[in-house]
Amino acid sequence: MDEQRDVAAIIDECGIYKSDDLKTMIDIIMPGLRPRRGKLVLMGTPSKGGKLGTWYRATVNAAWKHLKMSYLDNDRVPSHADVEKLID
């Protein structure tokens, strides 16, 4: 029987999970990605727990590739001035 191999997995909103739960998700997903050199993408905003836990460690670990963006990087927003006005 031919086994399916995953090439990518995404966990979004990493900052909302309990640290141990996020670690468990990563530990479960990673073995399934290895056969095809798949990628795990972790996304989210900083954790409410501060500078500790699985999500924080991933954000400062040099073994992970880090990409950071804000709403200002979104080229589909018609006017950033309107966004700023809405935020204010």
PDB file of N, CA and C in Angstrom:
ATOM      1  N   MET A   1       0.842  -1.175   0.000  1.00  0.00           N
ATOM      2  CA  MET A   1       0.000   0.000   0.000  1.00  0.00           C
ATOM      3  C   MET A   1       0.889   1.241   0.000  1.00  0.00           C
ATOM      4  N   ASP A   2       0.556   2.202  -0.842  1.00  0.00           N
ATOM      5  CA  ASP A   2       1.329   3.433  -0.967  1.00  0.00           C
ATOM      6  C   ASP A   2       0.894   4.408   0.121  1.00  0.00           C
ATOM      7  N   GLU A   3       1.860   4.849   0.917  1.00  0.00           N
ATOM      8  CA  GLU A   3       1.554   5.802   1.987  1.00  0.00           C
ATOM      9  C   GLU A   3       1.550   7.220   1.448  1.00  0.00           C
ATOM     10  N   GLN A   4       0.602   8.023   1.909  1.00  0.00           N
ATOM     11  CA  GLN A   4       0.578   9.426   1.537  1.00  0.00           C
ATOM     12  C   GLN A   4       1.647  10.157   2.336  1.00  0.00           C
ATOM     13  N   ARG A   5       2.338  11.048   1.694  1.00  0.00           N
ATOM     14  CA  ARG A   5       3.369  11.839   2.351  1.00  0.00           C
ATOM     15  C   ARG A   5       2.994  13.306   2.266  1.00  0.00           C
ATOM     16  N   ASP A   6       3.045  13.980   3.373  1.00  0.00           N
ATOM     17  CA  ASP A   6       2.687  15.398   3.412  1.00  0.00           C
ATOM     18  C   ASP A   6       3.881  16.254   3.017  1.00  0.00           C
ATOM     19  N   VAL A   7       3.591  17.354   2.330  1.00  0.00           N
ATOM     20  CA  VAL A   7       4.660  18.265   1.935  1.00  0.00           C
ATOM     21  C   VAL A   7       4.603  19.588   2.694  1.00  0.00           C
ATOM     22  N   ALA A   8       3.492  19.853   3.357  1.00  0.00           N
ATOM     23  CA  ALA A   8       3.389  21.095   4.123  1.00  0.00           C
ATOM     24  C   ALA A   8       2.266  20.986   5.146  1.00  0.00           C
ATOM     25  N   ALA A   9       2.458  21.694   6.242  1.00  0.00           N
ATOM     26  CA  ALA A   9       1.425  21.815   7.269  1.00  0.00           C
ATOM     27  C   ALA A   9       1.523  23.215   7.851  1.00  0.00           C
ATOM     28  N   ILE A  10       0.383  23.777   8.193  1.00  0.00           N
ATOM     29  CA  ILE A  10       0.343  25.125   8.751  1.00  0.00           C
ATOM     30  C   ILE A  10      -0.408  25.092  10.080  1.00  0.00           C
ATOM     31  N   ILE A  11       0.196  25.676  11.086  1.00  0.00           N
ATOM     32  CA  ILE A  11      -0.484  25.896  12.360  1.00  0.00           C
ATOM     33  C   ILE A  11      -0.580  27.404  12.520  1.00  0.00           C
ATOM     34  N   ASP A  12      -1.805  27.906  12.504  1.00  0.00           N
ATOM     35  CA  ASP A  12      -2.018  29.347  12.630  1.00  0.00           C
ATOM     36  C   ASP A  12      -2.426  29.680  14.063  1.00  0.00           C
ATOM     37  N   GLU A  13      -2.276  30.930  14.416  1.00  0.00           N
ATOM     38  CA  GLU A  13      -2.628  31.434  15.748  1.00  0.00           C
ATOM     39  C   GLU A  13      -1.876  30.683  16.857  1.00  0.00           C
ATOM     40  N   CYS A  14      -0.593  30.453  16.636  1.00  0.00           N
ATOM     41  CA  CYS A  14       0.221  29.698  17.598  1.00  0.00           C
ATOM     42  C   CYS A  14       0.229  30.318  18.988  1.00  0.00           C
ATOM     43  N   GLY A  15       0.052  31.621  19.068  1.00  0.00           N
ATOM     44  CA  GLY A  15       0.084  32.298  20.357  1.00  0.00           C
ATOM     45  C   GLY A  15      -1.096  31.995  21.263  1.00  0.00           C
ATOM     46  N   ILE A  16      -2.169  31.391  20.723  1.00  0.00           N
ATOM     47  CA  ILE A  16      -3.339  31.130  21.569  1.00  0.00           C
ATOM     48  C   ILE A  16      -3.311  29.746  22.215  1.00  0.00           C
ATOM     49  N   TYR A  17      -2.421  28.870  21.730  1.00  0.00           N
ATOM     50  CA  TYR A  17      -2.375  27.510  22.274  1.00  0.00           C
ATOM     51  C   TYR A  17      -1.558  27.456  23.552  1.00  0.00           C
ATOM     52  N   LYS A  18      -1.926  26.561  24.431  1.00  0.00           N
ATOM     53  CA  LYS A  18      -1.076  26.300  25.589  1.00  0.00           C
ATOM     54  C   LYS A  18       0.249  25.770  25.063  1.00  0.00           C
ATOM     55  N   SER A  19       1.326  26.128  25.713  1.00  0.00           N
ATOM     56  CA  SER A  19       2.662  25.758  25.258  1.00  0.00           C
ATOM     57  C   SER A  19       2.809  24.256  25.030  1.00  0.00           C
ATOM     58  N   ASP A  20       2.340  23.456  25.969  1.00  0.00           N
ATOM     59  CA  ASP A  20       2.452  22.000  25.829  1.00  0.00           C
ATOM     60  C   ASP A  20       1.613  21.472  24.674  1.00  0.00           C
ATOM     61  N   ASP A  21       0.442  22.078  24.432  1.00  0.00           N
ATOM     62  CA  ASP A  21      -0.409  21.647  23.321  1.00  0.00           C
ATOM     63  C   ASP A  21       0.251  21.947  21.983  1.00  0.00           C
ATOM     64  N   LEU A  22       0.847  23.125  21.850  1.00  0.00           N
ATOM     65  CA  LEU A  22       1.534  23.477  20.615  1.00  0.00           C
ATOM     66  C   LEU A  22       2.719  22.544  20.380  1.00  0.00           C
ATOM     67  N   LYS A  23       3.472  22.264  21.428  1.00  0.00           N
ATOM     68  CA  LYS A  23       4.611  21.345  21.306  1.00  0.00           C
ATOM     69  C   LYS A  23       4.140  19.965  20.844  1.00  0.00           C
ATOM     70  N   THR A  24       3.029  19.496  21.399  1.00  0.00           N
ATOM     71  CA  THR A  24       2.480  18.196  21.003  1.00  0.00           C
ATOM     72  C   THR A  24       2.080  18.203  19.523  1.00  0.00           C
ATOM     73  N   MET A  25       1.432  19.279  19.070  1.00  0.00           N
ATOM     74  CA  MET A  25       1.052  19.371  17.656  1.00  0.00           C
ATOM     75  C   MET A  25       2.283  19.317  16.757  1.00  0.00           C
ATOM     76  N   ILE A  26       3.321  20.074  17.111  1.00  0.00           N
ATOM     77  CA  ILE A  26       4.550  20.079  16.315  1.00  0.00           C
ATOM     78  C   ILE A  26       5.180  18.689  16.310  1.00  0.00           C
ATOM     79  N   ASP A  27       5.263  18.067  17.475  1.00  0.00           N
ATOM     80  CA  ASP A  27       5.871  16.736  17.591  1.00  0.00           C
ATOM     81  C   ASP A  27       5.114  15.689  16.780  1.00  0.00           C
ATOM     82  N   ILE A  28       3.807  15.824  16.677  1.00  0.00           N
ATOM     83  CA  ILE A  28       2.998  14.866  15.916  1.00  0.00           C
ATOM     84  C   ILE A  28       3.120  15.107  14.412  1.00  0.00           C
ATOM     85  N   ILE A  29       3.169  16.360  14.011  1.00  0.00           N
ATOM     86  CA  ILE A  29       3.198  16.702  12.586  1.00  0.00           C
ATOM     87  C   ILE A  29       4.559  16.441  11.943  1.00  0.00           C
ATOM     88  N   MET A  30       5.634  16.762  12.633  1.00  0.00           N
ATOM     89  CA  MET A  30       6.979  16.705  12.036  1.00  0.00           C
ATOM     90  C   MET A  30       7.349  15.354  11.410  1.00  0.00           C
ATOM     91  N   PRO A  31       7.090  14.223  12.045  1.00  0.00           N
ATOM     92  CA  PRO A  31       7.479  12.949  11.416  1.00  0.00           C
ATOM     93  C   PRO A  31       6.807  12.721  10.061  1.00  0.00           C
ATOM     94  N   GLY A  32       5.576  13.161   9.888  1.00  0.00           N
ATOM     95  CA  GLY A  32       4.874  12.993   8.625  1.00  0.00           C
ATOM     96  C   GLY A  32       5.422  13.868   7.509  1.00  0.00           C
ATOM     97  N   LEU A  33       6.159  14.908   7.869  1.00  0.00           N
ATOM     98  CA  LEU A  33       6.739  15.808   6.867  1.00  0.00           C
ATOM     99  C   LEU A  33       8.122  15.348   6.393  1.00  0.00           C
ATOM    100  N   ARG A  34       8.798  14.547   7.181  1.00  0.00           N
ATOM    101  CA  ARG A  34      10.185  14.167   6.875  1.00  0.00           C
ATOM    102  C   ARG A  34      10.380  13.416   5.554  1.00  0.00           C
ATOM    103  N   PRO A  35       9.530  12.440   5.215  1.00  0.00           N
ATOM    104  CA  PRO A  35       9.807  11.656   4.009  1.00  0.00           C
ATOM    105  C   PRO A  35       9.945  12.479   2.726  1.00  0.00           C
ATOM    106  N   ARG A  36       9.189  13.562   2.620  1.00  0.00           N
ATOM    107  CA  ARG A  36       9.269  14.396   1.410  1.00  0.00           C
ATOM    108  C   ARG A  36       9.879  15.760   1.706  1.00  0.00           C
ATOM    109  N   ARG A  37      10.605  15.838   2.809  1.00  0.00           N
ATOM    110  CA  ARG A  37      11.246  17.090   3.223  1.00  0.00           C
ATOM    111  C   ARG A  37      10.230  18.232   3.270  1.00  0.00           C
ATOM    112  N   GLY A  38       9.067  17.926   3.830  1.00  0.00           N
ATOM    113  CA  GLY A  38       7.989  18.906   3.927  1.00  0.00           C
ATOM    114  C   GLY A  38       8.304  20.021   4.904  1.00  0.00           C
ATOM    115  N   LYS A  39       7.515  21.044   4.834  1.00  0.00           N
ATOM    116  CA  LYS A  39       7.711  22.236   5.664  1.00  0.00           C
ATOM    117  C   LYS A  39       6.560  22.410   6.644  1.00  0.00           C
ATOM    118  N   LEU A  40       6.901  22.822   7.838  1.00  0.00           N
ATOM    119  CA  LEU A  40       5.909  23.206   8.836  1.00  0.00           C
ATOM    120  C   LEU A  40       5.943  24.717   8.958  1.00  0.00           C
ATOM    121  N   VAL A  41       4.796  25.346   8.804  1.00  0.00           N
ATOM    122  CA  VAL A  41       4.681  26.799   8.922  1.00  0.00           C
ATOM    123  C   VAL A  41       3.918  27.098  10.208  1.00  0.00           C
ATOM    124  N   LEU A  42       4.549  27.884  11.075  1.00  0.00           N
ATOM    125  CA  LEU A  42       3.914  28.337  12.308  1.00  0.00           C
ATOM    126  C   LEU A  42       3.610  29.819  12.133  1.00  0.00           C
ATOM    127  N   MET A  43       2.380  30.209  12.434  1.00  0.00           N
ATOM    128  CA  MET A  43       1.999  31.612  12.262  1.00  0.00           C
ATOM    129  C   MET A  43       1.253  32.092  13.501  1.00  0.00           C
ATOM    130  N   GLY A  44       1.325  33.382  13.737  1.00  0.00           N
ATOM    131  CA  GLY A  44       0.563  33.949  14.836  1.00  0.00           C
ATOM    132  C   GLY A  44       1.175  35.224  15.360  1.00  0.00           C
ATOM    133  N   THR A  45       0.489  35.800  16.286  1.00  0.00           N
ATOM    134  CA  THR A  45       0.961  37.001  16.957  1.00  0.00           C
ATOM    135  C   THR A  45       1.629  36.580  18.264  1.00  0.00           C
ATOM    136  N   PRO A  46       2.353  37.492  18.897  1.00  0.00           N
ATOM    137  CA  PRO A  46       3.027  37.120  20.142  1.00  0.00           C
ATOM    138  C   PRO A  46       2.055  36.554  21.179  1.00  0.00           C
ATOM    139  N   SER A  47       2.559  35.655  21.965  1.00  0.00           N
ATOM    140  CA  SER A  47       1.763  34.988  22.990  1.00  0.00           C
ATOM    141  C   SER A  47       1.425  35.946  24.125  1.00  0.00           C
ATOM    142  N   LYS A  48       0.238  35.780  24.669  1.00  0.00           N
ATOM    143  CA  LYS A  48      -0.151  36.566  25.842  1.00  0.00           C
ATOM    144  C   LYS A  48       0.701  36.212  27.050  1.00  0.00           C
ATOM    145  N   GLY A  49       1.304  35.018  27.016  1.00  0.00           N
ATOM    146  CA  GLY A  49       2.140  34.567  28.125  1.00  0.00           C
ATOM    147  C   GLY A  49       3.505  35.232  28.180  1.00  0.00           C
ATOM    148  N   GLY A  50       3.841  35.995  27.151  1.00  0.00           N
ATOM    149  CA  GLY A  50       5.129  36.687  27.140  1.00  0.00           C
ATOM    150  C   GLY A  50       6.245  35.840  26.566  1.00  0.00           C
ATOM    151  N   LYS A  51       7.461  36.145  26.982  1.00  0.00           N
ATOM    152  CA  LYS A  51       8.660  35.532  26.420  1.00  0.00           C
ATOM    153  C   LYS A  51       8.966  34.190  27.070  1.00  0.00           C
ATOM    154  N   LEU A  52       8.069  33.233  26.841  1.00  0.00           N
ATOM    155  CA  LEU A  52       8.285  31.887  27.357  1.00  0.00           C
ATOM    156  C   LEU A  52       7.425  30.916  26.562  1.00  0.00           C
ATOM    157  N   GLY A  53       7.726  29.652  26.662  1.00  0.00           N
ATOM    158  CA  GLY A  53       6.909  28.628  26.027  1.00  0.00           C
ATOM    159  C   GLY A  53       7.340  28.270  24.617  1.00  0.00           C
ATOM    160  N   THR A  54       6.650  27.301  24.062  1.00  0.00           N
ATOM    161  CA  THR A  54       6.978  26.739  22.746  1.00  0.00           C
ATOM    162  C   THR A  54       6.915  27.780  21.642  1.00  0.00           C
ATOM    163  N   TRP A  55       5.861  28.572  21.598  1.00  0.00           N
ATOM    164  CA  TRP A  55       5.718  29.558  20.524  1.00  0.00           C
ATOM    165  C   TRP A  55       6.826  30.608  20.598  1.00  0.00           C
ATOM    166  N   TYR A  56       7.110  31.117  21.769  1.00  0.00           N
ATOM    167  CA  TYR A  56       8.185  32.102  21.894  1.00  0.00           C
ATOM    168  C   TYR A  56       9.521  31.497  21.466  1.00  0.00           C
ATOM    169  N   ARG A  57       9.814  30.285  21.923  1.00  0.00           N
ATOM    170  CA  ARG A  57      11.084  29.651  21.559  1.00  0.00           C
ATOM    171  C   ARG A  57      11.213  29.491  20.043  1.00  0.00           C
ATOM    172  N   ALA A  58      10.109  29.176  19.363  1.00  0.00           N
ATOM    173  CA  ALA A  58      10.145  29.050  17.906  1.00  0.00           C
ATOM    174  C   ALA A  58      10.439  30.392  17.247  1.00  0.00           C
ATOM    175  N   THR A  59       9.949  31.487  17.839  1.00  0.00           N
ATOM    176  CA  THR A  59      10.148  32.805  17.227  1.00  0.00           C
ATOM    177  C   THR A  59      11.568  33.335  17.389  1.00  0.00           C
ATOM    178  N   VAL A  60      12.330  32.757  18.293  1.00  0.00           N
ATOM    179  CA  VAL A  60      13.708  33.223  18.495  1.00  0.00           C
ATOM    180  C   VAL A  60      14.743  32.162  18.118  1.00  0.00           C
ATOM    181  N   ASN A  61      14.292  31.000  17.687  1.00  0.00           N
ATOM    182  CA  ASN A  61      15.192  29.896  17.339  1.00  0.00           C
ATOM    183  C   ASN A  61      15.747  30.105  15.938  1.00  0.00           C
ATOM    184  N   ALA A  62      17.065  30.196  15.809  1.00  0.00           N
ATOM    185  CA  ALA A  62      17.712  30.429  14.518  1.00  0.00           C
ATOM    186  C   ALA A  62      17.518  29.262  13.547  1.00  0.00           C
ATOM    187  N   ALA A  63      17.112  28.098  14.028  1.00  0.00           N
ATOM    188  CA  ALA A  63      16.880  26.947  13.146  1.00  0.00           C
ATOM    189  C   ALA A  63      15.607  27.133  12.312  1.00  0.00           C
ATOM    190  N   TRP A  64      14.725  28.031  12.718  1.00  0.00           N
ATOM    191  CA  TRP A  64      13.507  28.326  11.976  1.00  0.00           C
ATOM    192  C   TRP A  64      13.739  29.567  11.115  1.00  0.00           C
ATOM    193  N   LYS A  65      13.161  29.592   9.923  1.00  0.00           N
ATOM    194  CA  LYS A  65      13.200  30.789   9.089  1.00  0.00           C
ATOM    195  C   LYS A  65      12.107  31.725   9.594  1.00  0.00           C
ATOM    196  N   HIS A  66      12.433  32.980   9.806  1.00  0.00           N
ATOM    197  CA  HIS A  66      11.483  33.941  10.357  1.00  0.00           C
ATOM    198  C   HIS A  66      11.089  34.981   9.312  1.00  0.00           C
ATOM    199  N   LEU A  67       9.812  35.146   9.121  1.00  0.00           N
ATOM    200  CA  LEU A  67       9.271  36.186   8.252  1.00  0.00           C
ATOM    201  C   LEU A  67       8.326  37.023   9.095  1.00  0.00           C
ATOM    202  N   LYS A  68       8.492  38.317   9.053  1.00  0.00           N
ATOM    203  CA  LYS A  68       7.629  39.196   9.851  1.00  0.00           C
ATOM    204  C   LYS A  68       6.987  40.216   8.927  1.00  0.00           C
ATOM    205  N   MET A  69       5.724  40.492   9.207  1.00  0.00           N
ATOM    206  CA  MET A  69       5.011  41.493   8.423  1.00  0.00           C
ATOM    207  C   MET A  69       3.943  42.139   9.283  1.00  0.00           C
ATOM    208  N   SER A  70       3.491  43.279   8.810  1.00  0.00           N
ATOM    209  CA  SER A  70       2.391  43.969   9.471  1.00  0.00           C
ATOM    210  C   SER A  70       1.368  44.338   8.398  1.00  0.00           C
ATOM    211  N   TYR A  71       0.308  44.976   8.809  1.00  0.00           N
ATOM    212  CA  TYR A  71      -0.708  45.387   7.842  1.00  0.00           C
ATOM    213  C   TYR A  71      -0.136  46.351   6.810  1.00  0.00           C
ATOM    214  N   LEU A  72       0.934  47.051   7.147  1.00  0.00           N
ATOM    215  CA  LEU A  72       1.546  47.985   6.199  1.00  0.00           C
ATOM    216  C   LEU A  72       2.192  47.259   5.019  1.00  0.00           C
ATOM    217  N   ASP A  73       2.495  45.982   5.182  1.00  0.00           N
ATOM    218  CA  ASP A  73       3.080  45.187   4.107  1.00  0.00           C
ATOM    219  C   ASP A  73       2.026  44.629   3.150  1.00  0.00           C
ATOM    220  N   ASN A  74       0.755  44.806   3.484  1.00  0.00           N
ATOM    221  CA  ASN A  74      -0.334  44.283   2.670  1.00  0.00           C
ATOM    222  C   ASN A  74      -0.582  45.212   1.488  1.00  0.00           C
ATOM    223  N   ASP A  75      -0.264  44.738   0.279  1.00  0.00           N
ATOM    224  CA  ASP A  75      -0.421  45.578  -0.909  1.00  0.00           C
ATOM    225  C   ASP A  75      -1.859  45.585  -1.440  1.00  0.00           C
ATOM    226  N   ARG A  76      -2.762  44.904  -0.757  1.00  0.00           N
ATOM    227  CA  ARG A  76      -4.165  44.867  -1.199  1.00  0.00           C
ATOM    228  C   ARG A  76      -5.037  45.861  -0.436  1.00  0.00           C
ATOM    229  N   VAL A  77      -4.433  46.573   0.498  1.00  0.00           N
ATOM    230  CA  VAL A  77      -5.184  47.598   1.230  1.00  0.00           C
ATOM    231  C   VAL A  77      -5.193  48.856   0.363  1.00  0.00           C
ATOM    232  N   PRO A  78      -6.378  49.356   0.032  1.00  0.00           N
ATOM    233  CA  PRO A  78      -6.448  50.507  -0.889  1.00  0.00           C
ATOM    234  C   PRO A  78      -5.720  51.746  -0.365  1.00  0.00           C
ATOM    235  N   SER A  79      -5.856  52.026   0.911  1.00  0.00           N
ATOM    236  CA  SER A  79      -5.240  53.226   1.457  1.00  0.00           C
ATOM    237  C   SER A  79      -4.828  52.972   2.904  1.00  0.00           C
ATOM    238  N   HIS A  80      -3.539  53.077   3.159  1.00  0.00           N
ATOM    239  CA  HIS A  80      -3.073  52.890   4.535  1.00  0.00           C
ATOM    240  C   HIS A  80      -3.520  54.052   5.418  1.00  0.00           C
ATOM    241  N   ALA A  81      -3.756  55.207   4.829  1.00  0.00           N
ATOM    242  CA  ALA A  81      -4.260  56.342   5.607  1.00  0.00           C
ATOM    243  C   ALA A  81      -5.640  56.012   6.178  1.00  0.00           C
ATOM    244  N   ASP A  82      -6.484  55.345   5.368  1.00  0.00           N
ATOM    245  CA  ASP A  82      -7.808  54.942   5.858  1.00  0.00           C
ATOM    246  C   ASP A  82      -7.686  53.925   6.982  1.00  0.00           C
ATOM    247  N   VAL A  83      -6.737  53.020   6.854  1.00  0.00           N
ATOM    248  CA  VAL A  83      -6.526  52.008   7.892  1.00  0.00           C
ATOM    249  C   VAL A  83      -6.080  52.711   9.174  1.00  0.00           C
ATOM    250  N   GLU A  84      -5.149  53.620   9.080  1.00  0.00           N
ATOM    251  CA  GLU A  84      -4.675  54.367  10.250  1.00  0.00           C
ATOM    252  C   GLU A  84      -5.831  55.119  10.905  1.00  0.00           C
ATOM    253  N   LYS A  85      -6.694  55.722  10.116  1.00  0.00           N
ATOM    254  CA  LYS A  85      -7.848  56.464  10.635  1.00  0.00           C
ATOM    255  C   LYS A  85      -8.786  55.504  11.381  1.00  0.00           C
ATOM    256  N   LEU A  86      -9.008  54.327  10.824  1.00  0.00           N
ATOM    257  CA  LEU A  86      -9.856  53.331  11.464  1.00  0.00           C
ATOM    258  C   LEU A  86      -9.262  52.872  12.795  1.00  0.00           C
ATOM    259  N   ILE A  87      -7.945  52.657  12.825  1.00  0.00           N
ATOM    260  CA  ILE A  87      -7.272  52.235  14.062  1.00  0.00           C
ATOM    261  C   ILE A  87      -7.395  53.317  15.122  1.00  0.00           C
ATOM    262  N   ASP A  88      -7.165  54.571  14.715  1.00  0.00           N
ATOM    263  CA  ASP A  88      -7.266  55.688  15.663  1.00  0.00           C
ATOM    264  C   ASP A  88      -8.681  55.793  16.203  1.00  0.00           C
TER     265      ASP A  88
END
